[in-house]
């Protein structure tokens, strides 16, 4: 029943968006961080997604290319989080000579996290999660209808 592999796509999408929301929450939690040196301040984290080709890779390595070509209809694809990267935007220097963390010139460095950007990313991740839930519901309804075909 190759059609059951269709469930993997929305499930992997929901998992990926949940992880993205976790990273966004971490960014928001550190949104007011500052430090004496730019290297020490919290840097915004971003998730990098990619297509999940795990099943095909395993099939090709374990069974060989000639056998794997017979199973080309099996598309166990979805999305995976390949890595979490730091935003390259430099920290913002803020002149605050009375701050105990100020350097010899009176500057502290604020994180590159912008709360408004994080809110927009969280809204997008939430919408993508809900879209995957809807895909899951459609696939579930199709599978249920397919199982009822033989019933009178």
Coordinates of N, CA and C in Angstrom, one line a residue:
X1 N 0.8 -1.2 0.0 CA 0.0 0.0 0.0 C 0.9 1.2 0.0
X2 N 1.3 1.6 -1.2 CA 2.2 2.7 -1.4 C 1.6 4.0 -1.0
X3 N 0.2 4.1 -1.1 CA -0.4 5.4 -0.8 C -0.3 5.8 0.6
X4 N 0.0 4.8 1.5 CA 0.2 5.2 2.9 C 1.5 6.0 3.2
X5 N 2.4 5.9 2.2 CA 3.6 6.7 2.4 C 3.3 8.2 2.3
X6 N 2.1 8.6 1.8 CA 1.7 10.0 1.7 C 1.5 10.6 3.1
X7 N 1.3 9.8 4.1 CA 1.2 10.3 5.4 C 2.5 11.0 5.9
X8 N 3.6 10.5 5.4 CA 4.9 11.0 5.9 C 5.2 12.4 5.5
X9 N 4.6 12.9 4.4 CA 4.8 14.3 4.0 C 4.2 15.3 5.0
X10 N 2.9 15.2 5.3 CA 2.5 16.2 6.3 C 3.0 16.0 7.7
X11 N 3.3 14.8 8.1 CA 3.9 14.5 9.4 C 5.2 15.2 9.5
X12 N 6.1 15.0 8.5 CA 7.4 15.6 8.5 C 7.3 17.1 8.5
X13 N 6.3 17.7 7.7 CA 6.1 19.1 7.7 C 5.7 19.7 9.1
X14 N 4.8 19.0 9.7 CA 4.4 19.4 11.1 C 5.5 19.4 12.0
X15 N 6.3 18.3 12.0 CA 7.5 18.2 12.9 C 8.5 19.3 12.6
X16 N 8.7 19.6 11.3 CA 9.7 20.7 11.0 C 9.2 22.0 11.5
X17 N 8.0 22.3 11.3 CA 7.4 23.6 11.7 C 7.4 23.7 13.2
X18 N 7.2 22.6 13.9 CA 7.2 22.7 15.4 C 8.6 23.0 15.9
X19 N 9.6 22.4 15.2 CA 11.0 22.7 15.6 C 11.3 24.1 15.3
X20 N 10.8 24.6 14.1 CA 11.1 26.0 13.8 C 10.5 27.0 14.8
X21 N 9.3 26.6 15.3 CA 8.6 27.4 16.4 C 9.5 27.4 17.7
X22 N 10.1 26.2 18.0 CA 10.9 26.1 19.1 C 12.1 27.1 19.0
X23 N 12.7 27.1 17.9 CA 13.9 28.0 17.6 C 13.5 29.5 17.7
X24 N 12.3 29.8 17.2 CA 11.8 31.2 17.3 C 11.5 31.5 18.7
X25 N 11.0 30.6 19.5 CA 10.8 30.9 20.9 C 12.1 31.1 21.6
X26 N 13.1 30.4 21.3 CA 14.5 30.6 21.8 C 15.0 32.0 21.5
X27 N 14.8 32.4 20.2 CA 15.2 33.7 19.8 C 14.5 34.8 20.6
X28 N 13.2 34.7 20.8 CA 12.4 35.7 21.5 C 12.9 35.7 23.0
X29 N 13.2 34.6 23.5 CA 13.6 34.6 24.9 C 14.9 35.3 25.1
X30 N 15.7 35.3 24.1 CA 17.0 36.0 24.2 C 17.0 37.3 23.5
X31 N 15.9 37.8 23.2 CA 15.8 39.1 22.4 C 16.3 40.3 23.1
X32 N 16.4 40.3 24.4 CA 16.9 41.5 25.1 C 18.3 41.3 25.6
X33 N 19.1 40.4 25.0 CA 20.4 40.1 25.5 C 21.4 41.2 25.0
X34 N 22.4 41.4 25.8 CA 23.5 42.3 25.4 C 24.7 41.9 26.1
X35 N 25.9 42.3 25.6 CA 27.2 41.9 26.1 C 28.2 43.0 25.9
X36 N 29.4 42.8 26.5 CA 30.5 43.7 26.3 C 31.1 43.6 25.0
X37 N 31.2 42.4 24.5 CA 31.9 42.2 23.2 C 30.8 41.6 22.2
X38 N 31.0 42.0 20.9 CA 30.0 41.5 19.9 C 30.0 39.9 19.8
X39 N 31.1 39.3 20.1 CA 31.2 37.8 20.0 C 30.4 37.1 21.1
X40 N 30.2 37.8 22.2 CA 29.6 37.2 23.4 C 28.0 37.3 23.4
X41 N 27.5 38.2 22.5 CA 26.0 38.4 22.6 C 25.3 37.3 21.8
X42 N 24.1 37.0 22.2 CA 23.3 36.0 21.5 C 23.0 36.3 20.1
X43 N 23.2 35.4 19.2 CA 22.9 35.6 17.8 C 21.7 34.8 17.4
X44 N 20.9 35.5 16.6 CA 19.6 34.9 16.1 C 19.9 33.6 15.4
X45 N 19.0 32.6 15.7 CA 19.1 31.3 15.0 C 18.1 31.1 14.0
X46 N 18.4 30.4 12.9 CA 17.4 30.2 11.8 C 17.5 28.7 11.4
X47 N 16.4 28.1 11.0 CA 16.4 26.7 10.7 C 16.5 26.6 9.1
X48 N 17.2 25.6 8.7 CA 17.4 25.3 7.3 C 16.7 24.0 7.0
X49 N 15.7 24.1 6.1 CA 14.9 22.9 5.7 C 15.5 22.3 4.4
X50 N 15.2 21.0 4.2 CA 15.6 20.4 2.9 C 14.7 19.2 2.7
X51 N 14.6 18.7 1.5 CA 13.8 17.5 1.2 C 14.4 16.3 1.9
X52 N 13.6 15.5 2.5 CA 14.0 14.2 3.1 C 14.1 13.1 2.1
X53 N 15.3 12.7 1.8 CA 15.5 11.6 0.8 C 16.0 10.3 1.5
X54 N 15.8 10.2 2.8 CA 16.3 9.1 3.6 C 16.0 7.7 3.0
X55 N 14.7 7.5 2.7 CA 14.3 6.2 2.2 C 14.9 5.8 0.9
X56 N 14.9 6.7 0.0 CA 15.6 6.4 -1.3 C 17.0 6.1 -1.1
X57 N 17.7 6.9 -0.3 CA 19.2 6.7 -0.1 C 19.4 5.3 0.5
X58 N 18.6 4.9 1.5 CA 18.8 3.6 2.1 C 18.5 2.5 1.1
X59 N 17.4 2.7 0.3 CA 17.0 1.7 -0.7 C 18.2 1.5 -1.7
X60 N 18.7 2.6 -2.2 CA 19.8 2.5 -3.2 C 21.1 1.9 -2.6
X61 N 21.4 2.2 -1.4 CA 22.6 1.6 -0.8 C 22.5 0.2 -0.4
X62 N 21.3 -0.2 0.2 CA 21.1 -1.5 0.7 C 20.8 -2.5 -0.4
X63 N 19.9 -2.1 -1.4 CA 19.4 -3.1 -2.3 C 20.1 -3.0 -3.7
X64 N 20.9 -1.9 -3.9 CA 21.5 -1.7 -5.2 C 20.7 -1.0 -6.2
X65 N 21.3 -0.3 -7.1 CA 20.6 0.5 -8.1 C 19.6 -0.3 -8.9
X66 N 20.0 -1.5 -9.4 CA 19.1 -2.2 -10.3 C 17.8 -2.7 -9.6
X67 N 17.8 -2.9 -8.3 CA 16.6 -3.3 -7.6 C 15.8 -2.0 -7.2
X68 N 16.5 -1.0 -6.9 CA 15.8 0.2 -6.5 C 15.0 0.9 -7.6
X69 N 15.4 0.6 -8.9 CA 14.7 1.2 -10.0 C 13.3 0.6 -10.1
X70 N 13.1 -0.6 -9.6 CA 11.8 -1.2 -9.7 C 10.8 -0.5 -8.7
X71 N 11.3 0.1 -7.7 CA 10.4 0.7 -6.7 C 10.4 2.3 -6.8
X72 N 10.4 2.8 -8.0 CA 10.4 4.2 -8.2 C 9.1 4.9 -7.8
X73 N 8.0 4.1 -7.7 CA 6.7 4.6 -7.3 C 6.7 5.0 -5.8
X74 N 7.6 4.4 -5.0 CA 7.6 4.7 -3.6 C 8.3 6.0 -3.4
X75 N 7.6 7.0 -3.0 CA 8.2 8.3 -2.8 C 8.0 8.7 -1.3
X76 N 8.8 8.2 -0.5 CA 8.7 8.6 1.0 C 9.5 9.9 1.2
X77 N 8.9 10.9 0.7 CA 9.5 12.2 0.8 C 8.8 13.1 1.9
X78 N 9.5 14.1 2.3 CA 8.9 15.0 3.2 C 9.9 16.1 3.4
X79 N 9.9 16.7 4.6 CA 10.9 17.8 4.8 C 11.7 17.4 6.1
X80 N 12.9 17.9 6.1 CA 13.7 17.7 7.3 C 14.5 18.9 7.6
X81 N 14.8 19.1 8.9 CA 15.7 20.2 9.3 C 17.1 19.8 9.2
X82 N 17.8 20.4 8.3 CA 19.2 19.9 8.0 C 20.2 20.5 9.0
X83 N 19.9 21.8 9.4 CA 20.8 22.4 10.4 C 20.2 23.7 10.9
X84 N 20.7 24.2 11.9 CA 20.4 25.5 12.5 C 21.6 26.4 12.3
X85 N 21.4 27.6 11.7 CA 22.5 28.5 11.4 C 22.2 29.8 12.2
X86 N 23.3 30.5 12.4 CA 23.3 31.9 13.0 C 23.0 32.9 11.9
X87 N 22.2 33.9 12.3 CA 22.0 35.0 11.4 C 23.3 35.9 11.3
X88 N 23.8 36.2 10.1 CA 25.1 36.9 10.0 C 25.0 38.4 10.3
X89 N 23.8 38.9 10.6 CA 23.6 40.3 10.9 C 24.4 40.6 12.1
X90 N 25.3 41.7 12.0 CA 26.1 42.0 13.2 C 25.3 42.6 14.4
X91 N 25.7 42.4 15.6 CA 25.1 43.0 16.8 C 25.1 44.5 16.7
X92 N 24.1 45.1 17.3 CA 24.0 46.6 17.3 C 24.8 47.2 18.5
X93 N 25.8 48.1 18.2 CA 26.4 48.8 19.3 C 25.5 49.9 19.9
X94 N 25.4 49.9 21.2 CA 24.5 51.0 21.8 C 25.4 51.7 22.8
X95 N 25.4 53.0 22.7 CA 26.2 53.8 23.7 C 25.5 53.9 25.0
X96 N 26.1 53.3 26.0 CA 25.5 53.2 27.3 C 26.6 53.2 28.4
X97 N 27.2 54.4 28.6 CA 28.4 54.4 29.5 C 28.1 54.0 30.9
X98 N 26.9 54.1 31.4 CA 26.6 53.8 32.8 C 26.3 52.3 33.0
X99 N 26.2 51.5 31.9 CA 25.9 50.1 31.9 C 27.2 49.4 32.5
X100 N 27.0 48.5 33.4 CA 28.1 47.7 34.0 C 28.8 46.9 32.9
X101 N 28.2 46.5 31.9 CA 28.8 45.7 30.8 C 29.4 46.5 29.7
X102 N 29.4 47.8 29.8 CA 29.9 48.7 28.8 C 31.4 48.5 28.6
X103 N 31.9 48.6 27.4 CA 33.4 48.4 27.1 C 34.1 49.8 27.5
X104 N 35.4 49.9 27.2 CA 36.1 51.1 27.5 C 35.6 52.3 26.8
X105 N 34.9 52.1 25.7 CA 34.3 53.3 25.0 C 32.9 53.6 25.3
X106 N 32.3 52.8 26.2 CA 31.0 53.1 26.7 C 29.9 52.4 25.9
X107 N 30.3 51.4 25.1 CA 29.3 50.7 24.3 C 29.0 49.3 24.8
X108 N 27.7 48.9 24.7 CA 27.3 47.5 24.9 C 26.8 47.0 23.5
X109 N 26.7 45.7 23.3 CA 26.3 45.2 22.0 C 25.0 44.4 22.2
X110 N 24.0 44.8 21.5 CA 22.7 44.2 21.6 C 22.6 43.1 20.6
X111 N 21.7 42.1 20.9 CA 21.6 41.0 20.0 C 20.9 41.4 18.7
X112 N 21.1 40.6 17.6 CA 20.5 40.9 16.3 C 19.1 40.4 16.2
X113 N 18.5 40.0 17.3 CA 17.1 39.4 17.2 C 16.1 40.6 17.1
X114 N 15.3 40.6 16.1 CA 14.2 41.6 16.0 C 12.9 40.9 16.3
X115 N 12.2 41.3 17.4 CA 11.0 40.7 17.8 C 9.9 40.7 16.8
X116 N 9.8 41.8 16.0 CA 8.8 41.9 15.0 C 9.0 40.8 13.9
X117 N 10.3 40.6 13.5 CA 10.6 39.6 12.5 C 10.3 38.2 13.1
X118 N 10.6 38.0 14.4 CA 10.3 36.7 15.0 C 8.8 36.4 15.0
X119 N 8.0 37.5 15.3 CA 6.6 37.3 15.3 C 6.0 36.9 13.9
X120 N 6.6 37.6 12.9 CA 6.2 37.2 11.5 C 6.6 35.8 11.2
X121 N 7.8 35.4 11.6 CA 8.2 34.0 11.3 C 7.4 33.0 12.1
X122 N 7.0 33.4 13.3 CA 6.1 32.5 14.1 C 4.8 32.3 13.4
X123 N 4.2 33.4 12.9 CA 3.0 33.4 12.2 C 3.0 32.5 11.0
X124 N 4.1 32.7 10.2 CA 4.3 31.8 9.0 C 4.5 30.4 9.4
X125 N 5.2 30.1 10.4 CA 5.4 28.7 10.8 C 4.1 28.1 11.3
X126 N 3.3 28.9 12.0 CA 2.0 28.4 12.5 C 1.1 28.1 11.3
X127 N 1.1 29.0 10.3 CA 0.3 28.8 9.1 C 0.7 27.5 8.3
X128 N 2.0 27.3 8.2 CA 2.5 26.1 7.5 C 2.2 24.9 8.3
X129 N 2.2 24.9 9.6 CA 1.8 23.8 10.4 C 0.3 23.5 10.2
X130 N -0.5 24.5 10.2 CA -1.9 24.3 9.9 C -2.2 23.8 8.5
X131 N -1.4 24.2 7.5 CA -1.6 23.7 6.2 C -1.2 22.2 6.1
X132 N -0.2 21.8 6.9 CA 0.1 20.4 6.9 C -0.9 19.6 7.6
X133 N -1.6 20.1 8.6 CA -2.7 19.5 9.3 C -3.8 19.2 8.3
X134 N -4.1 20.2 7.4 CA -5.1 20.1 6.4 C -4.8 19.0 5.4
X135 N -3.5 19.0 5.0 CA -3.0 17.9 4.1 C -3.2 16.5 4.7
X136 N -2.9 16.4 6.0 CA -3.0 15.2 6.7 C -4.5 14.7 6.7
X137 N -5.4 15.7 6.9 CA -6.8 15.3 7.0 C -7.3 14.9 5.6
X138 N -6.8 15.5 4.5 CA -7.2 15.1 3.2 C -6.7 13.7 2.9
X139 N -5.4 13.4 3.2 CA -4.8 12.1 2.9 C -5.5 11.0 3.8
X140 N -5.9 11.4 5.0 CA -6.6 10.4 5.9 C -8.0 10.1 5.3
X141 N -8.7 11.1 4.8 CA -10.0 10.9 4.1 C -9.9 10.1 2.9
X142 N -8.8 10.3 2.1 CA -8.6 9.5 0.9 C -8.3 8.1 1.2
X143 N -7.5 7.8 2.2 CA -7.2 6.5 2.6 C -8.4 5.8 3.2
X144 N -9.2 6.5 3.9 CA -10.4 5.9 4.5 C -11.4 5.5 3.3
X145 N -11.5 6.4 2.4 CA -12.4 6.1 1.2 C -11.9 5.0 0.4
X146 N -10.6 4.8 0.3 CA -10.0 3.7 -0.5 C -10.2 2.4 0.2
X147 N -10.2 2.4 1.5 CA -10.5 1.2 2.3 C -11.9 0.8 2.2
X148 N -12.8 1.7 2.0 CA -14.2 1.4 1.9 C -14.7 1.0 0.5
X149 N -13.8 1.0 -0.5 CA -14.2 0.7 -1.9 C -14.8 -0.7 -2.0
X150 N -14.2 -1.7 -1.3 CA -14.6 -3.1 -1.5 C -15.9 -3.4 -0.7
X151 N -16.3 -2.5 0.2 CA -17.5 -2.7 1.0 C -18.7 -2.4 0.2
X152 N -19.7 -3.1 0.3 CA -21.0 -2.9 -0.5 C -21.8 -1.8 0.0

